[in-house]
Amino acid sequence: MHNITNEQFNNCITAFNEVLVENLIFDKEYTLTIKNNYIKKVNFDKSYLFTSIEMSKKIDSEVIRIDFTVSYHDFYQVPILNIRPYKDGSFTALNGIGLQIAPTVITALTTHHILQKTWIEVHACETLEALQTLPEIYGTTVDSVLEYLCCWFGFYGLPAIFPNIRFRPHLYM
Amino acid sequence: MNFTGASSSATTEIKRKLWNGCINIKVVLPHDSEDIEYLINIPRNSYLPIHFQQLISYFQNYVSYEIYKQALWFEYEGVPIAWNLPVGVLYDYLYLPSVIQERGGGGLDQNCWTIQLNLRGKYPAEYIIPFVYTNPDNTINYEQSLNEIIVNQLKQSCFVINGSAKPIMNLSESNSKLLWNSIVTRNLGQFTSLNKKIIPKQFQRIPVKIYIPGSTTVIQAPIHAYEDDKPVTLSRVLQRELPNLFTNDVKLARTYIHGIDISSIMDMPLHDIWTIFRHLDNFLYIIIIAMS
């Protein structure tokens, strides 16, 4: 796959958001609800997608909240996921909300590169190289940047951290 | 300051002076009806947590609760201070604008930055990174959190410089430890020698972070060292990134690196400026202060 630029990210983020909202599901005993979702443009040609999801258990009243952003990281030249899990309304550790976490994912507490506040970030130093090894799907009418973003989100987005959150967009139907 | 055409010994001398540059900080702990104060001199390219032990040892004499078991955090004018930035960058971003504004006014101590230490009350984890590691005796392991942050910063700058983070990820465990140790113990020779393993002779891009006091936006700019076979200058970078403040004819802001107004070297190649002024994480931190 080709790399994408900040400009391409900005141009495609709205289309990606539509796909994201329609295809994000939780496959276990929780019901996933999107509580907030928007795209914000900020200074210096940067924009980010913000989403707040709540997962409520079907058998009891336990509610888990996760906020996340998708933005373009200028240093790593790839999209990046930042998340904030909440327990009882307070920002907590990744393992503090009782969801299964993928054993291979590498995350770190860091200052969000746009929001300048504390978020958990999925390490991005190998994302560029890894995505370059993926083949592009030719002969479809799907925008290649949208395809890139969907592919990236599958490998380095929420499903990469929480295996029970699925994102399988029907892009090519 | 002008080091255009400076000899290598002059460059070495500038680097040595930058390495030794320090900030006077007055740490104030509000306690009962009076403030407890501690004066500390911290190198500009150091980090606050490296000096926590010194502060804990002092302030523990004055309070009855165990300071070791709660996370220290600081604030300046009500704003929590991010410990993950170099102390000199924090000073230039948070305090230098007031110093410049007050220069000659006499209302501000220009030689000492006063910050407040907070020991009790809720740690503002949403604003500054929490310390999540503890030692076996339940005291807070500040060093591990700082190490994690700096290594991540080094990976990021390494990626920008090399196009890959592999040079730092391929460092042997012993060299990684030595690199970290050289930062904590401020061993310039050891740091320089290990840092050379991360930085190649041929650059992909130069890692630059631009801070504008009063704004929460930080510009993360990976800059190509050459454009059309010509070295890119700092002027060019600022005109492109901040066209409202920097044009060919008008400059509505001053540019500071390591607390130094670098207006006189704006037309130097950015690569030369980075080589001399970069911080321990290999980023060039630039502070832009708008002129009133």
Coordinates of C-alpha atoms in Angstrom, one line a residue, chain B residues 17 42 47 52 70 101 106 210 279:
Chain B
K17 CA 27.6 25.9 27.2
I42 CA 18.2 22.3 37.1
Y47 CA 13.8 16.5 33.3
F52 CA 12.4 14.4 42.5
Q70 CA 2.3 9.8 46.3
Q101 CA 7.0 41.3 28.8
G106 CA 10.8 44.9 37.9
I210 CA 7.4 24.4 17.6
H279 CA 17.8 18.3 23.1

